[in-house]
Coordinates of C-alpha atoms in Angstrom, one line a residue:
Chain A
M14 CA 43.8 77.5 -6.4
T15 CA 43.9 75.2 -9.5
L16 CA 41.6 72.2 -9.5
S17 CA 43.4 69.0 -8.4
T18 CA 43.9 65.9 -10.6
L19 CA 42.9 62.6 -9.0
Q20 CA 46.7 61.7 -9.0
N21 CA 47.9 64.7 -7.3
F22 CA 45.0 64.3 -4.7
L23 CA 45.8 60.7 -4.1
E24 CA 49.8 61.7 -3.5
V25 CA 48.7 64.5 -0.9
F26 CA 46.1 62.0 0.8
S27 CA 48.6 58.9 1.0
S28 CA 51.6 61.3 2.2
L29 CA 49.5 61.4 5.4
F30 CA 49.5 57.6 6.3
Q31 CA 52.2 55.4 7.3
E32 CA 50.4 52.6 5.2
R33 CA 50.6 55.0 2.2
D34 CA 51.7 52.0 -0.4
V35 CA 48.3 50.4 -0.2
I36 CA 46.3 53.3 -0.8
T37 CA 44.6 53.7 -4.1
A38 CA 41.8 56.1 -5.3
D39 CA 39.2 53.2 -4.9
S40 CA 40.4 52.6 -1.5
N41 CA 37.7 53.0 1.5
F42 CA 39.8 55.2 3.8
R43 CA 37.6 54.4 6.7
E44 CA 38.8 50.7 6.6
L45 CA 42.4 51.8 6.6
E46 CA 44.2 50.5 9.9
E47 CA 45.3 54.1 10.8
W48 CA 41.9 55.5 10.4
S49 CA 40.6 57.3 13.2
S50 CA 38.7 60.7 14.2
M51 CA 42.0 62.3 14.5
Q52 CA 43.2 61.2 11.3
A53 CA 40.0 62.6 9.8
L54 CA 40.9 66.1 11.0
I55 CA 44.4 65.5 9.7
V56 CA 43.0 64.8 6.2
I57 CA 40.6 67.9 6.3
A58 CA 43.3 70.2 7.2
A59 CA 45.7 68.9 4.4
I60 CA 43.1 69.4 1.9
D61 CA 42.5 72.6 3.1
E62 CA 45.9 73.5 2.8
H63 CA 46.7 72.0 -0.3
F64 CA 43.7 72.8 -2.4
G65 CA 42.2 75.7 -0.6
I66 CA 38.8 73.7 0.1
T67 CA 37.3 73.0 3.5
I68 CA 35.1 70.2 3.0
P69 CA 31.7 70.4 4.7
E70 CA 31.3 68.0 7.6
R71 CA 28.2 66.4 6.3
D72 CA 29.9 65.6 2.8
F73 CA 33.0 64.4 4.6
R74 CA 31.1 61.9 6.5
A75 CA 29.2 60.6 3.3
A76 CA 32.6 60.2 1.4
Q77 CA 33.8 56.3 1.3
T78 CA 36.8 56.4 -1.0
V79 CA 39.8 58.5 -1.8
S80 CA 38.2 59.3 -5.3
D81 CA 34.9 60.4 -3.4
L82 CA 36.8 63.0 -1.5
H83 CA 38.5 63.9 -4.7
Q84 CA 35.2 64.9 -6.1
L85 CA 34.2 66.9 -3.2
T86 CA 37.2 69.1 -3.8
L87 CA 36.1 69.6 -7.3
K88 CA 32.4 70.6 -6.4
Q89 CA 33.0 73.8 -4.7
Chain B
M27 CA 29.1 93.9 9.6
S28 CA 32.4 95.5 10.3
G29 CA 34.2 95.9 13.5
L30 CA 32.5 97.3 17.1
V31 CA 34.9 99.8 18.2
V32 CA 35.5 101.0 21.8
T33 CA 37.7 103.9 22.7
G34 CA 38.8 105.0 26.2
V35 CA 38.8 102.0 27.9
R36 CA 42.1 100.3 29.1
M37 CA 42.9 96.9 30.1
V38 CA 45.0 97.3 33.0
G39 CA 45.6 93.8 34.3
L40 CA 44.8 90.1 34.4
S41 CA 45.0 86.8 36.3
A42 CA 44.2 83.3 35.9
A43 CA 43.8 80.4 38.6
V44 CA 43.4 76.6 37.9
P45 CA 42.5 73.8 40.6
N46 CA 45.3 72.3 42.2
N47 CA 44.9 68.8 40.8
R48 CA 46.7 67.9 37.4
E49 CA 45.7 64.9 35.5
D50 CA 48.1 63.4 32.8
N51 CA 46.7 61.9 29.6
Q52 CA 50.0 59.7 29.5
E53 CA 48.4 57.9 32.3
L54 CA 44.9 57.7 31.4
D55 CA 44.0 54.0 31.1
S56 CA 41.1 54.3 29.3
L57 CA 43.1 55.4 26.1
S58 CA 44.9 53.0 23.8
D59 CA 48.4 54.0 23.0
K60 CA 47.5 55.2 19.6
A61 CA 44.8 57.5 21.1
K62 CA 47.3 58.8 23.6
N63 CA 49.8 59.7 20.9
E64 CA 46.9 61.3 19.1
I65 CA 45.8 63.5 22.0
I66 CA 49.3 64.4 23.2
Q67 CA 51.0 64.9 19.7
Q68 CA 48.3 66.1 17.4
V69 CA 45.6 67.5 19.6
G70 CA 48.5 68.8 21.7
I71 CA 47.2 68.2 25.1
R72 CA 49.2 66.5 27.8
Y73 CA 48.0 67.8 31.1
R74 CA 44.5 68.9 32.4
Y75 CA 43.4 70.6 35.8
V76 CA 40.3 68.9 37.2
A77 CA 38.4 70.8 39.9
P78 CA 37.3 68.7 42.9
D79 CA 33.4 68.7 43.8
S80 CA 34.2 71.4 46.4
I81 CA 35.5 74.0 43.7
T82 CA 33.4 75.9 41.2
A83 CA 34.2 78.2 38.4
S84 CA 33.2 81.0 40.6
D85 CA 35.7 80.1 43.0
L86 CA 38.5 79.8 40.6
C87 CA 37.5 83.5 39.4
E88 CA 37.3 84.8 43.0
S89 CA 40.6 83.6 43.6
A90 CA 41.9 85.1 40.5
A91 CA 40.2 88.5 41.2
T92 CA 41.4 88.6 44.6
K93 CA 44.9 88.4 43.7
L94 CA 44.4 90.9 40.9
L95 CA 42.7 93.6 43.0
S96 CA 45.5 93.4 45.5
E97 CA 48.3 93.4 43.0
L98 CA 46.4 96.6 41.4
N99 CA 45.9 98.3 44.7
W100 CA 42.3 98.6 43.8
D101 CA 39.6 99.0 46.4
A102 CA 36.9 96.7 45.5
E103 CA 34.5 99.5 46.6
D104 CA 35.4 101.2 43.4
V105 CA 34.4 98.6 41.0
G106 CA 31.1 99.6 39.5
L107 CA 30.7 96.5 36.9
L108 CA 31.3 92.7 37.1
V109 CA 30.6 90.5 34.1
F110 CA 30.9 86.7 35.1
V111 CA 31.0 84.5 32.1
S112 CA 30.5 80.8 32.6
Q113 CA 28.4 78.0 31.3
T114 CA 29.1 76.3 34.8
P115 CA 27.4 78.7 37.5
D116 CA 27.2 77.7 41.0
H117 CA 23.4 77.3 40.8
L118 CA 20.8 77.3 38.1
V119 CA 19.1 80.0 40.0
P120 CA 20.4 82.7 40.7
G121 CA 23.3 83.4 38.8
S122 CA 26.6 83.6 40.4
A123 CA 27.5 87.2 39.7
T124 CA 25.3 88.8 42.7
Q125 CA 27.3 86.1 45.1
L126 CA 30.8 87.4 43.3
Q127 CA 29.8 90.9 44.1
A128 CA 29.5 90.0 47.9
R129 CA 32.3 87.8 48.0
L130 CA 34.7 90.3 46.5
G131 CA 33.3 93.0 48.6
L132 CA 32.0 95.2 45.5
P133 CA 29.7 97.9 46.5
Q134 CA 25.8 96.8 46.3
S135 CA 25.4 99.7 43.8
A136 CA 27.6 97.8 41.1
M137 CA 26.0 96.6 37.9
V138 CA 26.7 92.7 38.1
I139 CA 25.7 90.4 35.2
D140 CA 26.1 86.7 34.3
V141 CA 26.7 85.8 30.5
N142 CA 26.4 82.3 29.2
Q143 CA 29.1 82.0 26.9
G144 CA 31.9 79.6 26.2
C145 CA 34.9 79.3 23.9
A146 CA 34.4 82.9 22.5
G147 CA 33.2 84.1 26.0
Y148 CA 36.5 86.0 27.0
V149 CA 36.5 88.2 23.9
Y150 CA 32.4 88.5 24.0
G151 CA 33.0 89.6 27.6
M152 CA 35.5 92.0 26.9
S153 CA 33.2 93.7 24.4
I154 CA 30.2 93.8 26.9
V155 CA 32.6 95.1 29.6
S156 CA 34.0 97.9 27.7
G157 CA 30.9 98.8 26.0
L158 CA 28.9 99.3 29.2
M159 CA 31.8 101.3 30.9
K160 CA 31.8 103.7 27.9
A161 CA 28.1 104.0 27.8
Y162 CA 27.4 104.5 31.5
G163 CA 30.8 105.9 32.4
I164 CA 31.9 103.3 34.8
P165 CA 35.4 104.1 35.9
K166 CA 36.4 100.6 36.9
A167 CA 35.2 97.3 36.1
L168 CA 36.0 93.5 36.5
L169 CA 35.6 90.7 33.8
L170 CA 35.6 87.1 35.4
V171 CA 35.6 84.5 32.9
G172 CA 35.8 80.6 34.0
D173 CA 34.5 77.3 33.5
T174 CA 34.9 73.9 35.2
I175 CA 33.6 71.9 32.0
T176 CA 35.1 68.6 33.5
K177 CA 31.9 68.5 35.8
M178 CA 29.7 68.1 32.8
V179 CA 31.9 65.6 30.9
S180 CA 31.7 62.0 31.3
R181 CA 34.9 60.2 32.4
E182 CA 34.1 57.4 30.1
D183 CA 33.8 59.7 27.0
N184 CA 37.2 59.2 25.3
S185 CA 36.2 61.8 22.7
I186 CA 36.2 64.7 25.0
W187 CA 37.5 63.8 28.8
P188 CA 41.1 63.8 27.5
I189 CA 40.4 67.5 26.4
F190 CA 38.6 69.6 28.8
S191 CA 40.3 71.3 31.8
D192 CA 39.1 73.9 34.4
A193 CA 40.2 77.5 35.0
G194 CA 39.0 80.8 36.1
S195 CA 40.3 84.3 35.1
A196 CA 39.9 88.0 35.9
T197 CA 40.5 91.1 34.0
A198 CA 40.3 94.7 35.1
F199 CA 39.6 97.6 32.9
E200 CA 39.6 101.4 33.3
L201 CA 38.2 104.3 31.8
D202 CA 41.0 106.1 30.3
E203 CA 40.8 108.8 27.6
T204 CA 44.3 108.1 26.4
A205 CA 43.7 104.3 25.7
T206 CA 43.9 103.1 22.3
E207 CA 41.0 101.6 20.7
M208 CA 39.8 98.2 21.1
N209 CA 38.1 96.6 17.8
F210 CA 35.8 93.7 18.1
K211 CA 34.5 91.3 15.7
L212 CA 31.7 89.2 16.6
G213 CA 29.7 86.4 15.0
S214 CA 27.2 83.6 15.7
K215 CA 25.7 80.5 13.6
G216 CA 23.1 79.2 15.9
E217 CA 21.8 76.6 13.3
D218 CA 24.8 74.4 14.2
F219 CA 24.2 74.7 18.2
K220 CA 24.1 70.8 18.5
A221 CA 27.8 70.6 17.5
I222 CA 28.6 71.2 21.2
H223 CA 25.8 70.9 23.4
I224 CA 24.0 69.0 26.5
S225 CA 20.8 67.6 25.4
D226 CA 18.8 67.3 28.7
G227 CA 18.9 69.5 31.7
G228 CA 17.6 72.8 30.5
F229 CA 13.9 73.6 30.0
R230 CA 13.6 72.4 26.4
S231 CA 14.4 69.1 27.5
Q232 CA 14.2 68.7 31.2
I233 CA 16.0 66.1 33.1
T234 CA 14.1 62.6 33.8
S235 CA 15.3 59.6 35.1
K236 CA 16.1 58.7 31.6
S237 CA 18.5 61.3 31.2
L238 CA 20.9 59.7 33.8
I239 CA 21.3 56.4 31.9
A240 CA 25.0 55.9 30.8
E241 CA 24.4 55.0 27.1
N242 CA 27.0 53.5 25.0
V243 CA 27.0 55.9 22.0
A244 CA 30.0 54.9 20.2
E245 CA 33.3 52.9 20.8
G246 CA 35.0 54.5 23.5
I247 CA 32.0 56.9 24.5
V248 CA 29.9 56.4 27.5
R249 CA 27.8 59.4 28.5
Q250 CA 24.4 60.4 29.9
K251 CA 22.1 62.8 28.2
N252 CA 22.9 65.5 30.8
Q253 CA 26.4 65.5 30.0
L254 CA 28.4 67.2 27.2
S255 CA 28.6 66.0 23.6
M256 CA 30.8 67.4 20.9
N257 CA 31.1 66.9 17.3
G258 CA 34.8 67.4 17.0
Q259 CA 34.9 67.3 13.1
A260 CA 32.1 69.9 12.8
V261 CA 33.8 72.3 15.2
F262 CA 37.2 71.6 13.5
T263 CA 35.6 72.5 10.0
F264 CA 33.8 75.6 11.6
G265 CA 37.2 76.8 12.9
L266 CA 39.0 76.0 9.7
S267 CA 36.5 78.0 7.5
T268 CA 34.7 80.5 9.4
V269 CA 37.0 81.7 12.0
A270 CA 40.0 81.8 9.5
K271 CA 37.7 83.9 7.4
S272 CA 36.5 86.3 10.0
I273 CA 40.2 87.0 11.1
L274 CA 41.2 87.7 7.5
E275 CA 38.2 90.1 7.1
M276 CA 39.2 91.8 10.4
L277 CA 42.8 92.3 9.0
E278 CA 41.1 93.6 5.9
E279 CA 38.7 95.9 7.6
Q280 CA 41.4 97.6 9.8
K281 CA 43.7 97.6 6.8
R282 CA 46.5 95.8 8.8
T283 CA 48.7 92.9 8.1
A284 CA 49.4 90.0 10.2
D285 CA 53.0 91.2 10.9
S286 CA 51.6 94.5 12.6
F287 CA 50.5 92.2 15.5
D288 CA 53.0 90.9 18.3
Y289 CA 50.8 88.0 18.9
L290 CA 47.7 86.1 17.9
V291 CA 46.3 84.4 20.9
L292 CA 43.6 81.7 19.8
H293 CA 41.1 79.9 21.8
Q294 CA 43.1 76.7 22.7
A295 CA 41.1 73.4 21.8
N296 CA 43.2 71.7 19.2
Q297 CA 46.7 72.5 18.1
L298 CA 46.5 71.1 14.4
L299 CA 43.3 73.7 14.2
N300 CA 45.3 76.4 15.6
N301 CA 48.1 75.6 13.2
S302 CA 45.8 75.8 10.2
I303 CA 44.1 78.8 11.2
V304 CA 47.6 80.7 11.8
R305 CA 48.7 79.7 8.4
K306 CA 45.5 80.7 6.7
A307 CA 45.3 84.0 8.4
G308 CA 48.9 84.7 7.5
F309 CA 50.5 85.0 10.7
K310 CA 53.8 83.1 11.6
P311 CA 53.6 80.0 13.9
E312 CA 55.8 81.9 16.7
Q313 CA 53.5 84.6 16.9
S314 CA 50.7 82.4 18.2
P315 CA 51.4 80.9 21.6
S316 CA 50.2 77.9 23.0
S317 CA 49.2 76.6 26.5
L318 CA 47.4 73.4 25.3
S319 CA 50.0 70.9 26.3
N320 CA 50.0 72.2 30.0
F321 CA 46.5 73.5 30.5
G322 CA 44.1 71.6 27.9
N323 CA 40.9 73.1 26.8
T324 CA 39.8 75.3 29.6
S325 CA 36.5 76.7 27.7
C326 CA 36.0 80.4 28.0
A327 CA 39.3 80.8 30.0
T328 CA 41.8 79.5 27.3
V329 CA 42.7 83.0 26.0
P330 CA 43.6 84.6 29.7
V331 CA 45.3 81.1 30.8
T332 CA 47.5 81.5 27.5
L333 CA 48.1 85.3 28.1
V334 CA 49.1 84.5 31.8
S335 CA 51.0 81.3 31.2
Q336 CA 52.9 82.2 28.0
L337 CA 53.1 86.0 27.8
S338 CA 53.1 87.5 31.3
E339 CA 56.7 88.6 30.9
Q340 CA 55.9 90.6 27.9
L341 CA 52.5 92.0 29.2
R342 CA 54.0 93.1 32.4
N343 CA 57.1 95.1 30.7
G344 CA 56.2 97.2 27.9
H345 CA 54.0 97.6 25.0
V346 CA 52.1 94.8 23.2
N347 CA 50.0 94.7 20.1
L348 CA 47.4 91.8 20.4
M349 CA 44.8 89.9 18.5
L350 CA 42.7 87.7 20.5
S351 CA 40.2 85.4 19.0
G352 CA 37.8 82.7 20.6
F353 CA 35.4 80.4 19.0
G354 CA 33.4 77.2 19.5
V355 CA 30.0 76.5 21.4
G356 CA 27.0 78.4 20.1
L357 CA 28.3 78.2 17.4
S358 CA 30.0 81.6 18.2
W359 CA 33.1 83.4 17.5
A360 CA 34.8 86.8 18.7
S361 CA 37.9 88.4 18.0
V362 CA 39.3 91.6 19.2
T363 CA 42.4 93.9 18.4
L364 CA 44.0 95.9 21.3
E365 CA 47.2 97.2 22.6
T366 CA 48.4 96.7 26.2
E367 CA 51.1 98.4 28.1
N368 CA 52.9 97.3 31.5
L369 CA 49.8 95.2 32.4
V370 CA 49.6 93.9 36.1
C371 CA 49.8 90.2 35.5
P372 CA 50.5 87.9 38.4
E373 CA 51.8 84.4 37.9
M374 CA 49.2 81.5 37.6
I375 CA 47.2 80.8 40.7
Y376 CA 46.9 77.3 41.8
V377 CA 43.7 76.8 44.1

């Protein structure tokens, strides 16, 4: 699995939301209108599918922005 | 560790029972429209069966077992082993297996055992039953697996009340030298036990008056310390990583490919999770039947409920190559590969 670029990651992340046009790398995703515990699972599953990385639960909970999540995909 | 292999034991039939009291998540007033949509469309659960106070897990298993014994034409006197897998026994003391011996008319000489296991409990129970049958030469055995988890969940906990459902099952096994092998792979990760647990009510943290106070844990989550809590995200991540990996290892160890199986029957907790596990393990979506929408998460009974509700025709008529996999509370997981032939498999029982 190749490492994702931030741009590539942002595209995958945004595609999971209706409000995709307002999402940037610096967006606090927890403040998105559509955010919910289910949406968190959808994001975790999509990152796993596209980048081959299952983000540990504690790391995911600490992340705030899309860019934070992207960093976590590079860490493993 | 590679698989635990049992030869010479054949699954000959199974049945499942639910309480005849269905609830519909579409009509759950405590949920917002958005939450309803997520539960029904993404988690995949529309209907749940909720046992009334008068019906326990052992009752559901007893109904399933009575029907199965009759359809198999088995004499209860010939059953030498009964294993009851449940987290919701009739009493804290004693276990329920002895009462099931009496209620089903099994001989007093039968070996009867209670096992506290949940989502992995069906496959775990199969490994216990088949291993003991083989070790002691017990010709006929019953595995009873069921839970009434709704009795331990707060109705005001929107994070899990819309998910859990009640069911019981019975599965019959015979010693048979011509039976093909059952190959088990079991696992535990006890350090994460709090991901699904009840804080108070055991003997580490006994019930006090404080245990019974309804606490506002988070938005939409009101529960007592003697009621079930679940960290859904932790369990989801566990399934996505550990369970998918274990299934892949199993394929590798057995030098088999996903397409050599007719079906992969997964524990039914979350359709998004199961879709992901199926994809990661290299199976096709149509190989993995789902009973989530109609039966919800019935804890240890999800695998037999899925077999009975989705595959009874195929199981009754001919040869089926199966992989079964349960995972969750413990945390623990258990998978098995086996072949079945013309099983006795009555329709779902409504108690």
